[in-house]
Each structure stands twice: as structure tokens, then as C-alpha cells.
Short mmCIF file of C-alpha atoms in Angstrom, two decimals:
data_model
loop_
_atom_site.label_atom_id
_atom_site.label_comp_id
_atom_site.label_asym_id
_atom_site.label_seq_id
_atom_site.Cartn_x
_atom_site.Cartn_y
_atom_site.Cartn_z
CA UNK A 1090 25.66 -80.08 -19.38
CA UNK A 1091 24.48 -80.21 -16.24
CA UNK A 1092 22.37 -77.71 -14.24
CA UNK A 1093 22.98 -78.01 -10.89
CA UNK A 1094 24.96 -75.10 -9.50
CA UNK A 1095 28.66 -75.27 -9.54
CA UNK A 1096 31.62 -73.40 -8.96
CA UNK A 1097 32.76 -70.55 -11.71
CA UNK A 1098 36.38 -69.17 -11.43
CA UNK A 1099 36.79 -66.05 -13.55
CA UNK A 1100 40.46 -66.07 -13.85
CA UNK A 1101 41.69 -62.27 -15.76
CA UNK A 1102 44.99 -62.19 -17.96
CA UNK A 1103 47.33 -59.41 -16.17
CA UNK A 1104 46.11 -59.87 -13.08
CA UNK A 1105 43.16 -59.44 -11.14
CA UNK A 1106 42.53 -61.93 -7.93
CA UNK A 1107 40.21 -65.22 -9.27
CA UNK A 1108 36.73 -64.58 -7.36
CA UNK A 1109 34.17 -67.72 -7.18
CA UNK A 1110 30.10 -67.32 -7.33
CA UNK A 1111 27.28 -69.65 -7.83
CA UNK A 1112 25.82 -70.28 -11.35
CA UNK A 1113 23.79 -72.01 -13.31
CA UNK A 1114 24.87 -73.75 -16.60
CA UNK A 1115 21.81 -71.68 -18.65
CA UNK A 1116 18.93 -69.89 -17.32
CA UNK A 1117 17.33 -66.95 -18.40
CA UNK A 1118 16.61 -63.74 -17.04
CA UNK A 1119 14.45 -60.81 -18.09
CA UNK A 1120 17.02 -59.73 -20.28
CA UNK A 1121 19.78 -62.54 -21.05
CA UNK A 1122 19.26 -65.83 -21.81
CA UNK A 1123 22.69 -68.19 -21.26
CA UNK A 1124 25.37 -69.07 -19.13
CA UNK A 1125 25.53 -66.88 -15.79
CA UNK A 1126 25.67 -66.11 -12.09
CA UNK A 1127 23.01 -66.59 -9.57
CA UNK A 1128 23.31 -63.99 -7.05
CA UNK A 1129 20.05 -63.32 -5.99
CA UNK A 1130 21.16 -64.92 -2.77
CA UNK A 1131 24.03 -62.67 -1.96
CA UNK A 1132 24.70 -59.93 0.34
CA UNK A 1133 26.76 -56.68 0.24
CA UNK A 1134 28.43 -58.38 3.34
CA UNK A 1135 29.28 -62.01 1.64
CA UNK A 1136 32.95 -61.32 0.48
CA UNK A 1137 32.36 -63.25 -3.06
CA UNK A 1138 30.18 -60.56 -3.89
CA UNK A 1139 32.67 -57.58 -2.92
CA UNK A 1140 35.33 -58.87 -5.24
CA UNK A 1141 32.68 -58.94 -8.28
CA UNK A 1142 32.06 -55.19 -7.99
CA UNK A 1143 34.40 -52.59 -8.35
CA UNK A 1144 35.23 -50.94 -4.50
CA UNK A 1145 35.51 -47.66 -3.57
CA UNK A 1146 39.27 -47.46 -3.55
CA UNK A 1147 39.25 -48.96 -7.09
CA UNK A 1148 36.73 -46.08 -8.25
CA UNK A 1149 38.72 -43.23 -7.07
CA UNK A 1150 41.91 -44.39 -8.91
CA UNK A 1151 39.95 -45.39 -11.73
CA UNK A 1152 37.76 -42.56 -12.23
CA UNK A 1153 40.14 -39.44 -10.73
CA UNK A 1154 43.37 -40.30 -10.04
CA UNK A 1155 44.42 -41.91 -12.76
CA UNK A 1156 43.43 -39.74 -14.96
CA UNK A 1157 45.11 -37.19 -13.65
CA UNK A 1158 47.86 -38.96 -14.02
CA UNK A 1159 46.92 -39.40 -17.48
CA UNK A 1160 46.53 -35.63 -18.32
CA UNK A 1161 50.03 -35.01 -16.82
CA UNK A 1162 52.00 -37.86 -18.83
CA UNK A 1163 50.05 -36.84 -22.18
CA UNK A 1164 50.99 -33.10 -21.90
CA UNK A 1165 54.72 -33.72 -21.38
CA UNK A 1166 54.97 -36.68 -23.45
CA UNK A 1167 53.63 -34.18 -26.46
CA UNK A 1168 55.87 -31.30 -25.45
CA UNK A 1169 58.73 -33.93 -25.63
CA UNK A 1170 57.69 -35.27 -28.89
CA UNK A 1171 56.56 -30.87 -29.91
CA UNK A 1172 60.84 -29.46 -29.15
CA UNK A 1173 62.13 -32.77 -30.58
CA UNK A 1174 60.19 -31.56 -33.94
CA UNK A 1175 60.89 -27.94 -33.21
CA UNK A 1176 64.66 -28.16 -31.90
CA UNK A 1177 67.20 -28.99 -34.74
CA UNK A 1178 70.13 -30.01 -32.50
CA UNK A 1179 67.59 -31.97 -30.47
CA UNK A 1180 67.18 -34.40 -33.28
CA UNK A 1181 69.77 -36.58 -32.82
CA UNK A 1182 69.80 -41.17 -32.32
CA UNK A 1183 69.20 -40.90 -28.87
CA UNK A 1184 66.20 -38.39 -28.68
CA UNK A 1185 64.81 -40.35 -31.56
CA UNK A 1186 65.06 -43.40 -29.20
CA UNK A 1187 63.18 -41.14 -26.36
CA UNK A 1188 60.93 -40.13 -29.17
CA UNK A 1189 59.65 -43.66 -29.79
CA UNK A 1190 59.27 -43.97 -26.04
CA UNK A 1191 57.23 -40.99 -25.92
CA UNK A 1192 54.43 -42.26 -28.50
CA UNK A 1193 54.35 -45.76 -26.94
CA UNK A 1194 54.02 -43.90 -23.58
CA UNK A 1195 51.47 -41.92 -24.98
CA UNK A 1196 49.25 -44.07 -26.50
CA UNK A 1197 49.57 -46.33 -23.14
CA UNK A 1198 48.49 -43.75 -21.55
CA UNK A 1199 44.91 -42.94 -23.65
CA UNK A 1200 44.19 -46.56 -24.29
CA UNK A 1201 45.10 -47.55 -21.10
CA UNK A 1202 43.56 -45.41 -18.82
CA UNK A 1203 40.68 -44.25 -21.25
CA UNK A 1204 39.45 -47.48 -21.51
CA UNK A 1205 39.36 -48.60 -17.75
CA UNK A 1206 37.53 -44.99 -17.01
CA UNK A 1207 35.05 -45.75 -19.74
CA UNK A 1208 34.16 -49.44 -18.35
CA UNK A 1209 34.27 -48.21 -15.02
CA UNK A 1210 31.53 -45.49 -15.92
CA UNK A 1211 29.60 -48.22 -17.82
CA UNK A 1212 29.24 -50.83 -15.50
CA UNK A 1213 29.70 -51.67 -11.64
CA UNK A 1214 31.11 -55.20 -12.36
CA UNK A 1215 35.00 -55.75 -11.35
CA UNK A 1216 36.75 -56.00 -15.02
CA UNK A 1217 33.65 -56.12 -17.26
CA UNK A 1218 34.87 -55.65 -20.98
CA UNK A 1219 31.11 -55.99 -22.46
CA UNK A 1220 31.29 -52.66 -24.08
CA UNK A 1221 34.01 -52.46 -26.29
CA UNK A 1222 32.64 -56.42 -27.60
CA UNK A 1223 35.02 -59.02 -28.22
CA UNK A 1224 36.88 -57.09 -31.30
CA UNK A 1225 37.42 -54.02 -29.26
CA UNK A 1226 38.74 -55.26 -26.37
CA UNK A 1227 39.71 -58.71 -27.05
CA UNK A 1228 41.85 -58.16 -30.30
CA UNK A 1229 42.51 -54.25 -30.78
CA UNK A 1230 42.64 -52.56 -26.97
CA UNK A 1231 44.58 -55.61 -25.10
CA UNK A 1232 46.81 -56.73 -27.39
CA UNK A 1233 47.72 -52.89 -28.36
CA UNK A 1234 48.55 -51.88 -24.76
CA UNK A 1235 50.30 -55.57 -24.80
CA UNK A 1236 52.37 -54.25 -27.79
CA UNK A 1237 53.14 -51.04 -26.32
CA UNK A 1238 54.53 -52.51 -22.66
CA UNK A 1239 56.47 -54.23 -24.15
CA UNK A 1240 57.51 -51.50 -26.94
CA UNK A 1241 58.46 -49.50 -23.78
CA UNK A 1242 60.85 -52.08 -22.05
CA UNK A 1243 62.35 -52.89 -25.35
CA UNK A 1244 63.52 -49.17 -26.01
CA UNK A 1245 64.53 -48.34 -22.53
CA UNK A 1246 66.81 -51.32 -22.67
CA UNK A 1247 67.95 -50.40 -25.79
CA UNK A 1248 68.61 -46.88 -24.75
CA UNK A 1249 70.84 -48.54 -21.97
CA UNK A 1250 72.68 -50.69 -24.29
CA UNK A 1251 73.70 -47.56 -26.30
CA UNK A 1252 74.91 -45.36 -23.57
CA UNK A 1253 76.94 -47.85 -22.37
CA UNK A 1254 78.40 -48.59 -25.10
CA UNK A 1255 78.97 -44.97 -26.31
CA UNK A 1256 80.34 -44.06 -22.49
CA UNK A 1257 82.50 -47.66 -22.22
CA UNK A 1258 83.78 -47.66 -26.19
CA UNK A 1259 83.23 -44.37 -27.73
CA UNK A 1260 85.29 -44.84 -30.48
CA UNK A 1261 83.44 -47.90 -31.25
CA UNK A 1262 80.34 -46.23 -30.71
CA UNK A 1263 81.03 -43.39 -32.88
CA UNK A 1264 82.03 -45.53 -36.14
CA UNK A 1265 78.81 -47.85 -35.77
CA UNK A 1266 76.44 -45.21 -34.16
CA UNK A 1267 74.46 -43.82 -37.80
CA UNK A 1268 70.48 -42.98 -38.24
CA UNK A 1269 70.30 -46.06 -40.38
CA UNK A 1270 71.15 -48.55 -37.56
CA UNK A 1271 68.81 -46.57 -35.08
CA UNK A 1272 65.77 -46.50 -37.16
CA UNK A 1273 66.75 -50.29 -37.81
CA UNK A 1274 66.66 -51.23 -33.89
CA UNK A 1275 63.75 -49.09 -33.22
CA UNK A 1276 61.65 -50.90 -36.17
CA UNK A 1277 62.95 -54.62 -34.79
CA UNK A 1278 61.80 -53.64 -31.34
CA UNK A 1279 58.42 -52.40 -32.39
CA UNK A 1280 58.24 -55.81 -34.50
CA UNK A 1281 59.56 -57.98 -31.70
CA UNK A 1282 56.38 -56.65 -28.86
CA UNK A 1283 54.08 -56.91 -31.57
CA UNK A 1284 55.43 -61.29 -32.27
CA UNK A 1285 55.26 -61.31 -28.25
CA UNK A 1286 51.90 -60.06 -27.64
CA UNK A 1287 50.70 -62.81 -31.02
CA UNK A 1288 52.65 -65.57 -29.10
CA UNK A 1289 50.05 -64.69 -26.03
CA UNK A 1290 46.81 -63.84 -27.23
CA UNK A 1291 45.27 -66.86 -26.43
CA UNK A 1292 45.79 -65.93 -23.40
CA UNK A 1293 42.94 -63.29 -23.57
CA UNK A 1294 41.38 -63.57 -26.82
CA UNK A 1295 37.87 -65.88 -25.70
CA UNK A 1296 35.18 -63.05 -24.79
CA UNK A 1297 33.02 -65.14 -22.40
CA UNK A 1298 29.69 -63.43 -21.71
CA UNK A 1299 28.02 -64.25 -18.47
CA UNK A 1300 24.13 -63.53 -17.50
CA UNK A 1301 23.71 -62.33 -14.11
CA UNK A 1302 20.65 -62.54 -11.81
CA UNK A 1303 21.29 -59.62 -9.13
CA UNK A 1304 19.34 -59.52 -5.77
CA UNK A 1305 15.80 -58.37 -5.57
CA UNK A 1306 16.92 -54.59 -4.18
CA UNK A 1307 16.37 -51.74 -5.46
CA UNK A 1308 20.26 -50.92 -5.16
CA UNK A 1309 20.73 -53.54 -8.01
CA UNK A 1310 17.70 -52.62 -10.27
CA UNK A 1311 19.61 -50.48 -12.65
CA UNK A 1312 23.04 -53.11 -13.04
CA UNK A 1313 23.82 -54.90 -16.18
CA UNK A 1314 21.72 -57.76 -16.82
CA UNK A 1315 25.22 -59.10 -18.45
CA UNK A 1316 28.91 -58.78 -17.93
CA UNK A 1317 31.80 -59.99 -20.20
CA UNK A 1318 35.61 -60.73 -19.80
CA UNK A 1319 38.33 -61.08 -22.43
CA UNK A 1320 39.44 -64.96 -21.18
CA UNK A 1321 41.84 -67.65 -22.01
CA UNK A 1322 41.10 -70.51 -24.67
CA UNK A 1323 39.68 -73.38 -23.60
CA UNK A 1324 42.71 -74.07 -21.21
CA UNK A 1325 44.55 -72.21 -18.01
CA UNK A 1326 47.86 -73.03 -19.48
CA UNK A 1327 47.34 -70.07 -21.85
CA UNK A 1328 47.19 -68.03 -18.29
CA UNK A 1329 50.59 -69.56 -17.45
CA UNK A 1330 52.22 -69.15 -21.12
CA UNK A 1331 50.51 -65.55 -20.71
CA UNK A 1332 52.42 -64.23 -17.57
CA UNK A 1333 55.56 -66.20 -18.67
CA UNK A 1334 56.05 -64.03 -22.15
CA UNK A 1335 55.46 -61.27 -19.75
CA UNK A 1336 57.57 -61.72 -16.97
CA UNK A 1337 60.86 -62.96 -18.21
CA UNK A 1338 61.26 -60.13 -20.72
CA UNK A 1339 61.25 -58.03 -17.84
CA UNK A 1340 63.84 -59.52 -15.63
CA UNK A 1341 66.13 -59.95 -18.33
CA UNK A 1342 66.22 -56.69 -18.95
CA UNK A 1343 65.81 -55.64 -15.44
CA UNK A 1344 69.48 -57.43 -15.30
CA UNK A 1345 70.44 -55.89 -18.52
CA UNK A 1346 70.05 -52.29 -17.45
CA UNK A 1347 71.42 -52.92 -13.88
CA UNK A 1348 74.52 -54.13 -15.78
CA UNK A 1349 74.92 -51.27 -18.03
CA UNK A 1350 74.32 -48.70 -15.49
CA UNK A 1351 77.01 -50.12 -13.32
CA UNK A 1352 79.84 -50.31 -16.09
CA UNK A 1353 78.44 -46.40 -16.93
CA UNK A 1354 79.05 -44.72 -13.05
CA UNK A 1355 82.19 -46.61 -13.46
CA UNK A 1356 83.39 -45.58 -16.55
CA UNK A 1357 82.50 -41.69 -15.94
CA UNK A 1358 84.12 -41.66 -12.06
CA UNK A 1359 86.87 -42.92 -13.77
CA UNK A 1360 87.12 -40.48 -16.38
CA UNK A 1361 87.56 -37.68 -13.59
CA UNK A 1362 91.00 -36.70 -12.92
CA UNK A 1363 92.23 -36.67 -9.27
CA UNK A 1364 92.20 -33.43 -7.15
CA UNK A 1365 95.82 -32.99 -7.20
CA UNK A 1366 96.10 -33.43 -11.27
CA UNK A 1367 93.15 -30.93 -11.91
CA UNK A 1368 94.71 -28.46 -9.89
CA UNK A 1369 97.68 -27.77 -11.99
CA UNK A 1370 96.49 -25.25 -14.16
CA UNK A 1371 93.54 -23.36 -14.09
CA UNK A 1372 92.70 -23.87 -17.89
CA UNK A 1373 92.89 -27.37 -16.93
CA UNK A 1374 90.87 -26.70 -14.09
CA UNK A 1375 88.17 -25.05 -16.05
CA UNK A 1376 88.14 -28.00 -18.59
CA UNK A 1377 88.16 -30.70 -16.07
CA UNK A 1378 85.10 -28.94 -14.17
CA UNK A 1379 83.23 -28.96 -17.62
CA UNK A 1380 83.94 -32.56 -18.17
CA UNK A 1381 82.81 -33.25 -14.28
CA UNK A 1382 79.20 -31.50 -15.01
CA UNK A 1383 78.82 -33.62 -18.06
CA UNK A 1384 79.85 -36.71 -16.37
CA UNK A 1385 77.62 -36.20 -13.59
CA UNK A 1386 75.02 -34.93 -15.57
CA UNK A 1387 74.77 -38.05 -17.43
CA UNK A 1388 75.25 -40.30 -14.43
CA UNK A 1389 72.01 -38.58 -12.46
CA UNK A 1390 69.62 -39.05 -15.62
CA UNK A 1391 70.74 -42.60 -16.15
CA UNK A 1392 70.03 -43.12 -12.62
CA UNK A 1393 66.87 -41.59 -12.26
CA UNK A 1394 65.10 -42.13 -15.37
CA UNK A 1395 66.75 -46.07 -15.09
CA UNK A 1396 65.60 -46.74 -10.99
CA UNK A 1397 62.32 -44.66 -11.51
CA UNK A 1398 61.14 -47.50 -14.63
CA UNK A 1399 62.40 -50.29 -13.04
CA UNK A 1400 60.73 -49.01 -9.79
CA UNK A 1401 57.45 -48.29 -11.08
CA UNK A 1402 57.48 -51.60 -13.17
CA UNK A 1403 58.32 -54.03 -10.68
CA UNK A 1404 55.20 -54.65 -8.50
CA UNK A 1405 52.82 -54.88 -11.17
CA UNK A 1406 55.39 -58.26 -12.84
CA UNK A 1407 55.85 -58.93 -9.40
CA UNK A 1408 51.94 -59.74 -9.15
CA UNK A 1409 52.61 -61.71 -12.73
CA UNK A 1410 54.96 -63.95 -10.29
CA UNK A 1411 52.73 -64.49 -8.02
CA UNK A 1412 49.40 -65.23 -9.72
CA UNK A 1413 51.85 -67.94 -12.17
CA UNK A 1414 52.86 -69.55 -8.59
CA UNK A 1415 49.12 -69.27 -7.93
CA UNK A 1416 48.31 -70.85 -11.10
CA UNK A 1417 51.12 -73.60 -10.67
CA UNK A 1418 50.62 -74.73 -7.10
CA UNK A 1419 46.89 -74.11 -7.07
CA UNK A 1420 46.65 -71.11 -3.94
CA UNK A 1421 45.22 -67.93 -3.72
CA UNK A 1422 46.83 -64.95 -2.38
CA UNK A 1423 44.38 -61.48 -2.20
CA UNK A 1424 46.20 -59.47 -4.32
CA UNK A 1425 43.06 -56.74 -5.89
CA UNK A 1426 44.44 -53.60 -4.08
CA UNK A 1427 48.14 -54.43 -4.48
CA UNK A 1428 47.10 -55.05 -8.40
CA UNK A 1429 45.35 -51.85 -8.94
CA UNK A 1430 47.74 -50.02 -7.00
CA UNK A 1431 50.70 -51.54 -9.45
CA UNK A 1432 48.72 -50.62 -12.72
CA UNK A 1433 48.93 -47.40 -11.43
CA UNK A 1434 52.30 -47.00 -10.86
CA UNK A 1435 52.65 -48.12 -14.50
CA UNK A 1436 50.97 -45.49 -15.45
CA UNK A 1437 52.70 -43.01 -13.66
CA UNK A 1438 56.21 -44.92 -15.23
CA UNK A 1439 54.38 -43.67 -19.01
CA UNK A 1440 53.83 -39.78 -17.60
CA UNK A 1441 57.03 -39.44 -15.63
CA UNK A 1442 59.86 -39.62 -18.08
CA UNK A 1443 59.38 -36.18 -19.82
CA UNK A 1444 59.41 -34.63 -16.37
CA UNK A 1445 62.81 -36.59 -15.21
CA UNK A 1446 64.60 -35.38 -18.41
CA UNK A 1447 63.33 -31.70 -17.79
CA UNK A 1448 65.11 -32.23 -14.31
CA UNK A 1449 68.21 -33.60 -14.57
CA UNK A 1450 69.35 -32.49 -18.08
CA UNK A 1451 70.32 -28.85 -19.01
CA UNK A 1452 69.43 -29.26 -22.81
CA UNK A 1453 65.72 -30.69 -22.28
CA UNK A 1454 65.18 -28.08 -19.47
CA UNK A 1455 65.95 -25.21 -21.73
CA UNK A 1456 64.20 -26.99 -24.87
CA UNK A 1457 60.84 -27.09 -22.20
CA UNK A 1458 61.77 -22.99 -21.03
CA UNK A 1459 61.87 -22.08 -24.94
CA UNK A 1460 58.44 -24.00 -25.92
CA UNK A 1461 56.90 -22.59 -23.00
CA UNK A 1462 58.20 -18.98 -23.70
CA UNK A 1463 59.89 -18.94 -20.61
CA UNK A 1464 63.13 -16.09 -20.15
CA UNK A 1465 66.15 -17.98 -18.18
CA UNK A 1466 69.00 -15.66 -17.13
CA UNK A 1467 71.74 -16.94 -18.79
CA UNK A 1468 73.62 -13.74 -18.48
CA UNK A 1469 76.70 -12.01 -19.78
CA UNK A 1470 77.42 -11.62 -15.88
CA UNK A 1471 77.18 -14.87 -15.35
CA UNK A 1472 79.92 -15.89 -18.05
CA UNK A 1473 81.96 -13.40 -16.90
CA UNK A 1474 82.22 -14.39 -13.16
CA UNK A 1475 83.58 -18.13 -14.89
CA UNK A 1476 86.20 -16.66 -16.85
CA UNK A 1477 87.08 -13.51 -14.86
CA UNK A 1478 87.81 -16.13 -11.68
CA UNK A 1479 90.77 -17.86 -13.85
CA UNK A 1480 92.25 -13.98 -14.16
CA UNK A 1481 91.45 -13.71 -17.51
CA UNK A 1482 89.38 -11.69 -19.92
CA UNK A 1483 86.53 -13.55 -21.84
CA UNK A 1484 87.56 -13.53 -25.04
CA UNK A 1485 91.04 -15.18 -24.20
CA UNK A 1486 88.93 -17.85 -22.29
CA UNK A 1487 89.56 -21.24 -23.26
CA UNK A 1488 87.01 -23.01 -25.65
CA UNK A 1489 85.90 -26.18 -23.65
CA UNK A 1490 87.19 -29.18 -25.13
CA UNK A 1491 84.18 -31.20 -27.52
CA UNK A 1492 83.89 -34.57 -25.67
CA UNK A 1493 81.57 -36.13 -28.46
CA UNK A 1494 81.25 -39.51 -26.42
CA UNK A 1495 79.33 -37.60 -23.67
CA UNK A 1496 77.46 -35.59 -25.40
CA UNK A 1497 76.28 -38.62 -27.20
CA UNK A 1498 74.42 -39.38 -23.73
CA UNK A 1499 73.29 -36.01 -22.15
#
């Protein structure tokens, strides 16, 4: 080996920028003898040495608002998970589905954001995994949150595949559609992100340990004497095979969903009767309006909970592009903020979906109002003024026509 100074690239599986500093092949320092950085040199101004340490901006999303974030996404995810348990007629195939989600987005969310607060609060350097060791991090904490991304894309494209089919080919859907074949799917997904995130762990599985030699300040006299990062083996193609498992996944289902969704709003517009044919009799009137607030009912939570994933998802794969291309054609593009700013957003994808179903679907809304002891006026007066408006008394009100291929859906 030799021992003149050279140039070290750190390059970090998911994404941070590659940052370059001086080091020495082995030296020792008061507290760590082996290979490491030199930067007694360095300045707070020399912009090598801002992209080691973790900024200010990273520190406040680190440290407060992501876990906010956190707290909010773990308290509905387990009030989802809490009226699925409680709710008899809320245990049905497709809450089970939404069930799943909820523990994958759960766990995301304490792993995910418990263990970047922790290594934030134990050391300053930008990424440093020393203190979870190479077991920890390298082969229980990454590949876990690596099993549970892509748990989460895997069941919302699944999810996607079944409403389609049950709005597009209900009949179809209702002969095949059984508990058996769900907990089947759901058990191959889990099974298929756990052989994708095998097929990359070389990708992340070397924890290289670095020595570092800080300036003689005082600012620096209480930072690690050593820093540590989960790293590919031996070669950057892992990097490359790394973002590849995790980018195409995503588009293909990206496509996937945008397909379904489209063949859904079609199928339900098309499924309302023209103005002129629901006017003909008010019983048919009433029915027709009942089928219209299902149809639109499942339409807005498709769309919502189906833009707000893809949404949140897309910059942080969009930075997978990017540092591949980087990779590839040998460039470098700053991309630090933009990355931490996308993990974020990923985070906020795990807390939101409780929230969206509590919004745009009657039956989770009142599930949430009943676990939270909450009294909604749904009145006698109320059913009256529906039936009454048709000139007729309640009790010779028509029943509204069971549309199971909706319901199915909402």
C-alpha cells in the first residue's frame, strides 16, 4: 500500500452525494489506529469538509421534523390496524391488504426515522453508521427498511390490481376474490421484497471504518475519533446493480397503477346513467344518486391515496436515476438537500395513508369517530329529509340496491 495521500470517495447506497477528502492509507491517532482521513488541514469554509458533517438544514429534519412526522404516521397507522381488529365488517380482503400496508408503514416509520435520529444524536459525521456496528446496520436495519419499501410498493400495486379488476370484471372478481388467495398474494409479496433486498445487499453490506484526524480546535475536540459507513463490496457495480433493483420496480409499477386507475374512472363514469334516464322515476332517482356517491367515493380515494404515493415516492427514485447516470457516465450532480428532502417525503408517504382513508371514505371516517368516542349526527331528521323529498313515508322508502362490486372497493 502506499502512503502518500490520495483521493477517498465515500460513495452511500440510497443516495447521498459522493464527497472527496485527503487520507492516509494507515496512521494512527490518539484513539484509532487504521485507514482514515486527514483533516487537520481543513476549514469550516473548504466545501469538502461541509459535505462530511451533517448541516443545519439536515439536523432540523433529522432531529424535529421528521419525527414529528413519525409520531403522526405511527398513531394513525395503529388506529388503522386498532378498528380493523375492533370492527367486524371492517375485516374484509381489501382492509387486510391496507392492514399489511399499515405494519410495513409502521415499522418504516420506527426503523427508519429512529435510527437516523439516533446517529444523528451520536455523531456529527454526514451518514456515520458506527453505532449500530456492522450487524446492526449493515445486515438487520438496511436491509429491513429495504424489505419494507419494497413490501409497500408491492401491496399498493396489488391493491390497484384488485380494484380494477373488481370495478372492470366484478363477476370475475367475485368468483376468484376468497381470503385464501389474499393471504396467498400478501405472503408472495412479503417473500418477493425480502429475494429483492438479498439480490442487493452487496450493495451495502461492507462496514468500512475510517480513522479521522480533526483540526486542532477546540470546536472538534469532542468528535468521533472514528466514523463508519455500510459500503459496497469490493466493486461500484454493486452501487449500480443496487439502484437498478430499486428503481425499475418502481416504474413498473408506477405504469401499473397509472393503468389501472385509468380503466377504474372509466369504468365508474360509465356506470352512471345519463341525466335524462335518472330522471324518470324518483325511486330510480334515489338509487342512481346512491350508486353516484359510491362511484365517486371510490374514484376520489383511488385518486388520492394512488397520486399522493406515487407523488411522495418519486423524487427520492428520481435521485436513484440520477446518482446510476452519475455512476455510469462518471459526473457529479449536488444532490444532499434534494436527497434529504426526498427521504422525507417518504416518510410522510408511510404516515399519510391512514389520514387519506379517514378523508375520503365514509366507513373509515366513522370506524376513526367510534375508536375515538366521537358522537356524529346521523339523525332520524336527516333520513327523513331523503325519503320525505321523494313524497313518501320512510318505511315505504326503497331499500338501496346492494352493488357488491363497489363495495368491494370503498
Amino acid at each position: 500500500m502506499s502512503s502518500q495521500s490520495e483521493e477517498f470517495d465515500i460513495p452511500s447506497h440510497g443516495g447521498s452525494d459522493e464527497y472527496s477528502v485527503s487520507y492516509y492509507d494507515y496512521f494512527t491517532t490518539g484513539e484509532c489506529t487504521g485507514f482514515g482521513w486527514d483533516l487537520s488541514n481543513f476549514t469550516q469554509d473548504d466545501s469538502d469538509f461541509e459535505l462530511i458533517l451533517n448541516s443545519k438544514a439536515t439536523l432540523v429534519l433529522t432531529l424535529f421534523i421528521q419525527p414529528i412526522v413519525a409520531v403522526f404516521g405511527i398513531l394513525g397507522n395503529i388506529a388503522f390496524m386498532f378498528i380493523v381488529w375492533k370492527e367486524p365488517h371492517m375485516r374484509n380482503n381489501m382492509n387486510l391488504i391496507l392492514l399489511n400496508l399499515a405494519v410495513a408503514d409502521l415499522l418504516y416509520l420506527l426503523l427508519g426515522v429512529g435510527e437516523k435520529f439516533v446517529n444523528a444524536l451520536n455523531s456529527p459525521v454526514l451518514g456515520d453508521k458506527l453505532l449500530f456496528g456492522k450487524v446492526g446496520q449493515c445486515f438487520i436495519i438496511t436491509p429491513l427498511l429495504s424489505v419494507l419499501s419494497f413490501t409497500s410498493l408491492l401491496l399498493v400495486s396489488y391493491l390497484s390490481v384488485e380494484r380494477c379488476l373488481a370495478i372492470c370484471k366484478p363477476m370475475k372478481h367475485l368468483r376468484m376474490n376468497s381470503r385464501k388467495r389474499t393471504f396467498y398474494y400478501i405472503g408472495l409479496i412479503w417473500l418477493s421484497s425480502f429475494v429483492l433486498t438479498v439480490s442487493i445487499l452487496p450493495s451495502y453490506s461492507d462496514f468500512f471504518t475510517v480513522c479521522i484526524k480533526w483540526p486542532n480546535d477546540a470546536t472538534y475536540s469532542n468528535y468521533p475519533a472514528q466514523a463508519a459507513f455500510c459500503q459496497p463490496q469490493s466493486s461500484s457495480v454493486w452501487i449500480a446493480i443496487g439502484e437498478i433493483v430499486e428503481i425499475f420496480p418502481f416504474f413498473i409499477a408506477l405504469v401499473l397503477n397509472v393503468v389501472c386507475f385509468y380503466k377504474i374512472i372509466s369504468k365508474l363514469y360509465q356506470r352512471i346513467p345519463p341525466l335524462s334516464v335518472r330522471d324518470r322515476s324518483h325511486e330510480h332517482n334515489f338509487v342512481s344518486a346512491q350508486h353516484r356517491h359510491s362511484a365517486y367515493a371510490a374514484t376520489r380515494m383511488l385518486l388520492i391515496n394512488g397520486i399522493a404515493f406515487f407523488i411522495l415516492a418519486t423524487p427520492l427514485h428520481v435521485t436513484n436515476v440520477i446518482q446510476f447516470a452519475e455512476n455510469v457516465f462518471r459526473f457529479t450532480f449536488p444532490l444532499t438537500v434534494f436527497k434529504e428532502l426526498s427521504v422525507m417525503l417518504l416518510y410522510v408517504n408511510s404516515a399519510v395513508n391512514p389520514y387519506i382513508y379517514g378523508v375520503t371514505n365514509t366507513s373509515y371516517r366513522k370506524a376513526y369517530q367510534n375508536l375515538l368516542c366521537i358522537r356524529v349526527w346521523s339523525t332520524d331528521s336527516q333520513v327523513k329529509s331523503k325519503t320525505t323529498s321523494f313524497g313518501k313515508d320512510s318505511s315505504k322508502s326503497p331499500d338501496p340496491i346492494p352493488m357488491p362490486h363497489l363495495q368491494t372497493v370503498i
